[in-house]
Coordinates of C-alpha atoms in Angstrom, one line a residue:
X1 CA -42.9 -32.5 15.2
X2 CA -41.4 -32.1 11.8
X3 CA -39.5 -34.8 11.8
X4 CA -43.0 -36.8 12.5
X5 CA -44.4 -35.6 9.6
X6 CA -41.2 -36.2 7.5
X7 CA -41.0 -39.7 8.2
X8 CA -44.8 -40.6 8.2
X9 CA -45.4 -38.6 5.1
X10 CA -42.0 -41.0 3.0
X11 CA -43.5 -44.1 4.1
X12 CA -47.2 -43.6 2.6
X13 CA -47.2 -41.1 0.2
X14 CA -46.7 -41.0 -3.5
X15 CA -43.5 -39.5 -3.6
X16 CA -43.9 -36.9 -6.3
X17 CA -43.3 -33.3 -4.3
X18 CA -39.5 -32.2 -4.4
X19 CA -40.5 -31.5 -1.2
X20 CA -39.0 -29.4 0.8
X21 CA -38.2 -30.2 4.7
X22 CA -40.6 -28.1 6.8
X23 CA -44.1 -27.5 7.8
X24 CA -46.5 -24.6 8.0
X25 CA -48.8 -24.6 11.0
X26 CA -50.3 -21.2 10.6
X27 CA -50.8 -17.8 8.5
X28 CA -52.0 -14.8 8.3
X29 CA -52.4 -12.8 5.2
X30 CA -49.0 -13.1 3.4
X31 CA -47.0 -14.5 7.1
X32 CA -46.8 -18.7 7.5
X33 CA -45.3 -19.6 10.3
X34 CA -43.5 -23.2 10.4
X35 CA -43.4 -26.2 13.6
X36 CA -39.9 -24.6 14.0
X37 CA -41.8 -21.0 14.8
X38 CA -39.5 -19.4 11.9
X39 CA -42.1 -17.2 10.0
X40 CA -42.0 -16.5 6.9
X41 CA -43.5 -14.2 3.9
X42 CA -44.8 -16.3 1.8
X43 CA -44.3 -14.6 -2.0
X44 CA -46.2 -18.3 -3.4
X45 CA -49.5 -18.0 -2.0
X46 CA -49.5 -22.4 -2.9
X47 CA -48.4 -21.3 -6.6
X48 CA -51.9 -18.0 -6.3
X49 CA -54.6 -20.4 -5.2
X50 CA -54.5 -18.1 -1.2
X51 CA -56.1 -15.1 -3.5
X52 CA -57.0 -12.8 0.0
X53 CA -54.1 -14.7 2.6
X54 CA -53.7 -17.2 4.6
X55 CA -56.4 -17.5 7.5
X56 CA -58.5 -15.0 5.9
X57 CA -61.5 -13.9 8.4
X58 CA -64.1 -13.8 6.0
X59 CA -63.1 -17.4 4.4
X60 CA -63.0 -18.5 7.4
X61 CA -66.5 -17.4 8.6
X62 CA -68.8 -18.5 5.6
X63 CA -66.8 -21.5 5.9
X64 CA -67.5 -22.0 8.8
X65 CA -70.9 -21.3 9.6
X66 CA -71.8 -23.2 6.2
X67 CA -70.1 -26.7 7.3
X68 CA -72.1 -26.4 10.2
X69 CA -75.8 -26.3 7.8
X70 CA -75.0 -28.5 5.1
X71 CA -71.3 -29.8 3.3
X72 CA -72.4 -31.7 0.9
X73 CA -75.1 -32.8 -1.4
X74 CA -75.3 -33.9 -4.9
X75 CA -75.2 -31.7 -7.7
X76 CA -79.3 -34.0 -8.3
X77 CA -80.8 -30.3 -6.5
X78 CA -81.0 -27.1 -6.6
X79 CA -77.3 -25.7 -5.0
X80 CA -78.1 -21.9 -3.9
X81 CA -74.2 -21.5 -2.5
X82 CA -73.9 -22.3 -6.3
X83 CA -75.3 -20.7 -8.5
X84 CA -75.0 -17.4 -6.5
X85 CA -71.4 -17.8 -7.2
X86 CA -71.8 -18.9 -11.1
X87 CA -74.1 -15.4 -11.2
X88 CA -70.8 -13.9 -10.0
X89 CA -69.1 -15.4 -12.4
X90 CA -70.8 -14.5 -15.2
X91 CA -71.6 -11.0 -14.1
X92 CA -67.4 -9.6 -13.5
X93 CA -66.6 -11.0 -16.4
X94 CA -68.6 -9.0 -18.4
X95 CA -69.8 -12.3 -20.8
X96 CA -72.9 -14.1 -22.2
X97 CA -72.4 -17.8 -20.2
X98 CA -72.7 -20.6 -17.8
X99 CA -70.5 -22.3 -15.6
X100 CA -69.6 -26.0 -14.6
X101 CA -67.7 -26.7 -11.8
X102 CA -65.5 -29.2 -10.6
X103 CA -62.9 -29.6 -8.4
X104 CA -59.2 -28.1 -10.3
X105 CA -58.0 -26.7 -13.0
X106 CA -57.2 -29.4 -14.8
X107 CA -60.2 -30.3 -14.7
X108 CA -61.8 -27.3 -15.5
X109 CA -59.7 -27.6 -19.0
X110 CA -61.4 -31.4 -19.3
X111 CA -64.8 -30.2 -19.6
X112 CA -62.9 -27.2 -21.9
X113 CA -61.9 -30.4 -24.0
X114 CA -65.2 -32.2 -23.6
X115 CA -67.5 -28.4 -25.5
X116 CA -64.7 -28.4 -27.5
X117 CA -65.2 -31.3 -29.2
X118 CA -68.7 -32.0 -29.0
X119 CA -69.0 -28.0 -30.8
X120 CA -66.8 -30.3 -33.5
X121 CA -69.3 -33.0 -34.0
X122 CA -72.9 -32.7 -36.7
X123 CA -75.4 -35.1 -36.3
X124 CA -72.9 -36.9 -34.4
X125 CA -70.2 -37.6 -35.9
X126 CA -66.9 -36.3 -35.3
X127 CA -66.2 -33.8 -38.0
X128 CA -63.6 -31.4 -36.0
X129 CA -61.2 -31.9 -33.3
X130 CA -57.9 -31.3 -33.5
X131 CA -57.7 -28.7 -30.5
X132 CA -54.0 -26.0 -31.2
X133 CA -52.2 -24.9 -27.9
X134 CA -48.9 -23.4 -27.8
X135 CA -45.1 -25.4 -27.0
X136 CA -44.5 -24.1 -23.4
X137 CA -48.1 -24.2 -21.6
X138 CA -48.9 -25.7 -19.2
X139 CA -53.0 -27.0 -18.5
X140 CA -52.5 -29.9 -16.4
X141 CA -51.9 -33.7 -14.8
X142 CA -54.4 -35.6 -16.1
X143 CA -54.0 -37.1 -19.2
X144 CA -56.1 -35.4 -21.8
X145 CA -54.3 -31.9 -19.7
X146 CA -50.5 -33.2 -19.5
X147 CA -51.0 -34.1 -23.3
X148 CA -53.0 -30.7 -24.3
X149 CA -50.0 -28.9 -22.5
X150 CA -47.4 -28.2 -25.1
X151 CA -43.9 -29.7 -22.8
X152 CA -42.6 -32.8 -24.4
X153 CA -40.9 -33.9 -21.3
X154 CA -43.9 -33.8 -19.4
X155 CA -45.7 -36.8 -21.7
X156 CA -43.1 -39.1 -20.6
X157 CA -44.6 -42.4 -20.0
X158 CA -48.0 -41.8 -19.6
X159 CA -49.0 -42.6 -23.6
X160 CA -50.4 -44.0 -25.6
X161 CA -52.5 -40.6 -25.5
X162 CA -55.0 -39.0 -26.6
X163 CA -55.1 -37.9 -30.8
X164 CA -56.7 -34.7 -31.9
X165 CA -53.2 -31.7 -30.1
X166 CA -50.6 -29.6 -32.3
X167 CA -48.5 -27.2 -30.8
X168 CA -47.8 -23.9 -32.5
X169 CA -44.3 -22.5 -31.3
X170 CA -45.8 -19.4 -31.4
X171 CA -49.2 -17.3 -31.9
X172 CA -48.2 -16.1 -35.0
X173 CA -48.0 -19.7 -36.4
X174 CA -51.2 -21.1 -35.2
X175 CA -53.1 -20.2 -38.4
X176 CA -51.1 -21.6 -40.6
X177 CA -51.6 -25.1 -38.7
X178 CA -55.6 -24.9 -39.0
X179 CA -57.3 -27.1 -40.8
X180 CA -60.4 -28.1 -42.4
X181 CA -60.6 -30.2 -38.1
X182 CA -59.1 -28.0 -36.4
X183 CA -62.4 -27.1 -33.2
X184 CA -60.6 -24.9 -31.1
X185 CA -57.5 -23.0 -30.1
X186 CA -57.0 -22.9 -26.0
X187 CA -53.9 -20.5 -24.4
X188 CA -52.6 -19.0 -22.1
X189 CA -52.7 -15.1 -21.5
X190 CA -49.1 -15.3 -19.5
X191 CA -47.5 -18.7 -18.9
X192 CA -47.0 -19.8 -15.7
X193 CA -45.5 -23.1 -15.5
X194 CA -43.7 -21.9 -18.7
X195 CA -42.1 -18.5 -17.6
X196 CA -44.5 -15.9 -16.5
X197 CA -44.6 -15.0 -21.0
X198 CA -47.0 -12.9 -21.5
X199 CA -48.8 -12.9 -25.2
X200 CA -48.7 -9.9 -27.0
X201 CA -51.8 -8.3 -26.8
X202 CA -52.4 -7.4 -30.0
X203 CA -51.4 -10.4 -31.8
X204 CA -53.7 -12.4 -29.2
X205 CA -57.1 -9.9 -30.3
X206 CA -55.6 -9.7 -34.3
X207 CA -55.6 -14.1 -33.4
X208 CA -59.3 -14.0 -31.3
X209 CA -60.3 -11.9 -35.2
X210 CA -59.9 -14.9 -37.3
X211 CA -60.5 -17.6 -34.7
X212 CA -64.1 -15.8 -35.1
X213 CA -63.9 -16.1 -38.8
X214 CA -62.8 -19.3 -39.5
X215 CA -66.0 -20.3 -36.7
X216 CA -63.5 -22.0 -34.8
X217 CA -63.5 -22.1 -30.6
X218 CA -60.7 -19.9 -28.5
X219 CA -60.7 -20.8 -26.0
X220 CA -58.3 -19.6 -22.8
X221 CA -57.1 -21.3 -20.0
X222 CA -56.8 -18.3 -16.9
X223 CA -57.2 -21.3 -14.1
X224 CA -53.6 -18.9 -12.7
X225 CA -54.3 -15.8 -14.5
X226 CA -58.3 -14.8 -14.1
X227 CA -59.9 -13.4 -10.3
X228 CA -58.1 -9.8 -10.7
X229 CA -54.3 -11.7 -10.6
X230 CA -53.0 -9.3 -13.7
X231 CA -55.6 -6.6 -12.7
X232 CA -59.1 -6.8 -14.0
X233 CA -61.6 -9.7 -13.3
X234 CA -60.1 -12.1 -15.6
X235 CA -57.4 -11.6 -18.2
X236 CA -59.6 -12.0 -21.7
X237 CA -60.4 -8.4 -19.6
X238 CA -57.2 -6.8 -19.2
X239 CA -56.9 -8.0 -23.3
X240 CA -60.4 -6.6 -24.7
X241 CA -61.0 -9.8 -25.9
X242 CA -63.8 -12.1 -25.8
X243 CA -63.7 -15.8 -25.7
X244 CA -65.8 -18.7 -26.5
X245 CA -64.6 -20.6 -23.3
X246 CA -63.2 -19.8 -20.0
X247 CA -61.5 -21.9 -17.2
X248 CA -60.7 -20.8 -14.1
X249 CA -59.4 -22.7 -10.6
X250 CA -56.7 -21.6 -7.9
X251 CA -57.6 -18.4 -6.6
X252 CA -61.4 -18.7 -6.9
X253 CA -61.6 -20.4 -3.8
X254 CA -58.7 -19.1 -1.8
X255 CA -57.5 -22.4 -1.1
X256 CA -60.4 -24.5 -1.4
X257 CA -60.4 -26.7 -4.0
X258 CA -62.7 -25.4 -6.3
X259 CA -62.7 -25.7 -10.7
X260 CA -64.5 -24.0 -13.3
X261 CA -64.9 -23.7 -17.3
X262 CA -67.5 -21.0 -18.7
X263 CA -68.5 -20.2 -22.2
X264 CA -70.3 -18.6 -24.3
X265 CA -72.0 -22.6 -25.2
X266 CA -74.6 -22.3 -23.6
X267 CA -76.4 -24.9 -24.5
X268 CA -73.7 -27.2 -25.8
X269 CA -73.6 -30.0 -22.6
X270 CA -77.7 -31.2 -21.4
X271 CA -78.7 -33.8 -18.5
X272 CA -75.3 -36.6 -18.4
X273 CA -72.4 -34.8 -20.8
X274 CA -71.3 -34.0 -18.5
X275 CA -71.1 -33.9 -14.3
X276 CA -68.6 -34.1 -11.3
X277 CA -69.7 -36.1 -7.6
X278 CA -67.9 -32.9 -5.8
X279 CA -67.9 -29.7 -8.2
X280 CA -70.0 -26.6 -7.1
X281 CA -71.4 -28.6 -3.4
X282 CA -71.8 -25.8 -0.8
X283 CA -68.7 -26.4 1.0
X284 CA -66.7 -25.2 -2.3
X285 CA -69.2 -22.5 -3.8
X286 CA -70.1 -20.2 -0.3
X287 CA -65.7 -20.1 -0.2
X288 CA -65.7 -18.9 -3.6
X289 CA -68.6 -16.9 -2.7
X290 CA -66.9 -15.4 0.3
X291 CA -63.1 -14.8 -1.8
X292 CA -65.3 -12.8 -3.8
X293 CA -66.8 -10.4 -0.9
X294 CA -63.3 -9.6 0.1
X295 CA -61.7 -9.1 -4.1
X296 CA -64.4 -6.7 -5.5
X297 CA -64.3 -4.5 -2.5
X298 CA -60.9 -4.5 -2.8
X299 CA -61.2 -3.8 -6.2
X300 CA -64.6 -1.7 -5.8
X301 CA -62.2 0.6 -3.1
X302 CA -59.5 1.5 -5.2
X303 CA -56.6 -0.5 -2.5
X304 CA -55.8 -3.7 -5.0
X305 CA -55.2 -1.3 -8.0
X306 CA -52.1 0.4 -4.8
X307 CA -51.1 -2.8 -4.0
X308 CA -49.9 -3.8 -7.5
X309 CA -48.5 -0.8 -8.5
X310 CA -46.3 -1.0 -5.1
X311 CA -44.9 -4.1 -5.9
X312 CA -44.4 -3.9 -9.4
X313 CA -42.1 -0.4 -8.2
X314 CA -40.7 -2.6 -5.1
X315 CA -40.0 -5.3 -7.8
X316 CA -38.1 -3.4 -10.4
X317 CA -36.6 -1.8 -7.6
X318 CA -34.3 -5.7 -6.5
X319 CA -34.0 -6.0 -10.6
X320 CA -32.3 -3.1 -11.3
X321 CA -30.6 -3.0 -8.2
X322 CA -29.8 -6.7 -9.3
X323 CA -28.4 -6.7 -12.9
X324 CA -25.9 -8.8 -12.3
X325 CA -29.0 -12.2 -11.1
X326 CA -31.1 -11.2 -13.3
X327 CA -31.7 -10.2 -17.3
X328 CA -34.9 -9.3 -17.2
X329 CA -38.8 -8.4 -15.0
X330 CA -41.9 -10.1 -16.8
X331 CA -45.5 -9.7 -16.1
X332 CA -48.9 -8.8 -14.5
X333 CA -50.9 -7.5 -11.8
X334 CA -49.1 -9.9 -8.8
X335 CA -48.9 -12.4 -11.6
X336 CA -44.4 -11.5 -11.9
X337 CA -40.9 -13.1 -12.7
X338 CA -37.9 -12.0 -12.6
X339 CA -35.1 -13.8 -14.8
X340 CA -32.2 -15.2 -13.8
X341 CA -29.4 -15.5 -16.0
X342 CA -29.0 -19.3 -15.1
X343 CA -31.1 -22.1 -14.0
X344 CA -28.6 -22.4 -11.3
X345 CA -28.7 -18.8 -10.0
X346 CA -32.5 -19.3 -9.9
X347 CA -32.1 -22.5 -7.8
X348 CA -29.3 -21.1 -5.4
X349 CA -31.4 -17.7 -5.2
X350 CA -34.8 -19.9 -4.4
X351 CA -32.8 -21.6 -1.8
X352 CA -31.2 -18.5 0.6
X353 CA -34.5 -17.0 0.8
X354 CA -36.2 -19.7 1.7
X355 CA -32.9 -19.4 4.4
X356 CA -34.3 -15.8 5.1
X357 CA -37.4 -16.3 5.1
X358 CA -39.4 -15.9 2.2
X359 CA -41.0 -18.0 0.0
X360 CA -40.6 -17.3 -3.8
X361 CA -41.2 -19.6 -7.0
X362 CA -39.3 -21.4 -10.2
X363 CA -40.7 -20.2 -13.7
X364 CA -40.1 -22.4 -16.5
X365 CA -36.5 -23.0 -17.8
X366 CA -34.6 -20.0 -15.1
X367 CA -37.8 -17.5 -14.0
X368 CA -38.1 -16.4 -10.7
X369 CA -42.5 -16.9 -9.7
X370 CA -44.2 -14.4 -8.2
X371 CA -47.8 -15.1 -7.1
X372 CA -48.1 -12.9 -3.5
X373 CA -51.8 -13.1 -1.8
X374 CA -53.5 -10.0 -3.9
X375 CA -54.1 -9.0 -0.4
X376 CA -51.0 -8.5 0.7
X377 CA -49.9 -5.4 2.7
X378 CA -47.1 -3.3 2.6
X379 CA -45.6 -3.6 5.5
X380 CA -45.4 -7.6 4.2
X381 CA -44.3 -6.8 1.1
X382 CA -41.5 -4.3 2.6
X383 CA -40.5 -7.8 4.7
X384 CA -40.2 -10.1 1.7
X385 CA -38.7 -7.6 -0.2
X386 CA -35.5 -7.3 2.2
X387 CA -35.4 -11.2 3.2
X388 CA -35.1 -10.5 -0.1
X389 CA -32.0 -8.7 -1.0
X390 CA -30.2 -10.3 2.0
X391 CA -30.5 -13.5 0.0
X392 CA -29.7 -12.1 -3.0
X393 CA -27.0 -10.2 -1.3
X394 CA -25.9 -13.0 0.4
X395 CA -25.3 -15.0 -3.3

């Protein structure tokens, strides 16, 4: 079966990914099984997407029931699960905001950029349009979101890009880059693709206060950090700030494509300013509501915090045992990383871990990234770390 899949993939799919010769056929929570019958412990959750695990029965039931009634109509009509999902996200966030639904993190960030650009207009004239982002940030693959991404290597081949993006080397440099044309600052509180790099909490709070005083929007990309990934519903809650715009995706739908941009500027858009054919349809928001059902109950029971503490403890034990391979342990909640001593070591660890039946990720140049399902059990964690130890011992 794998050979057939590989042949079709190579013949008909554009080669935009460096794929491994593995194809999965089933999964249960943090366990996956491939076409050859081999089992893996998944410490990646589809890069932070499968937040409530593979084959979650609550989400499965909600999706099947919704498809049996209505999958999609359009945003020309009222959509009950969309309205309910927006209410729950806003209320859980603790912020006075409204939501717009799209299909991905990149689309959510495009919506955020459009909000900023419209906010910068006065009487239909562009007065402020510049958006400051951080070096090593990642905000998506569409042309504008790609330009917002502060990684020069990602800008090759695809220009000319939209104007108006400025990159700060660090959070300390942002204030000095603000001028009369600056309308917003967009940051990730924990840079994911940039190497699981958390920003300093006190510096973020000072930045938020400074931007508010200058009437510059604070936009927080929570595509990876949102929906309990770092412990609280949003990383913004963890940092104790009130952004003007927040973007979400990945873990919201448990695997069904969905993106959300939420903003305190509740009257910024008028009908026709923005839209999405598929965004927030019955299927995606029914799935999202089921994900919220699972994670809200898990958080309120205390089990989510217990799982976070156990994962952190076991990961730190691993780090201490293999200080010859790793230089630091970083991250929050279940968004964590181990800094490998060099890129070659990182590549060998990931490959050997895969051989031993545990999936891990690369972030930045030398970070081993962990994004397990939030519902991962202790038994699955133990098995995953046992397999990872075998891989590290072999190196």
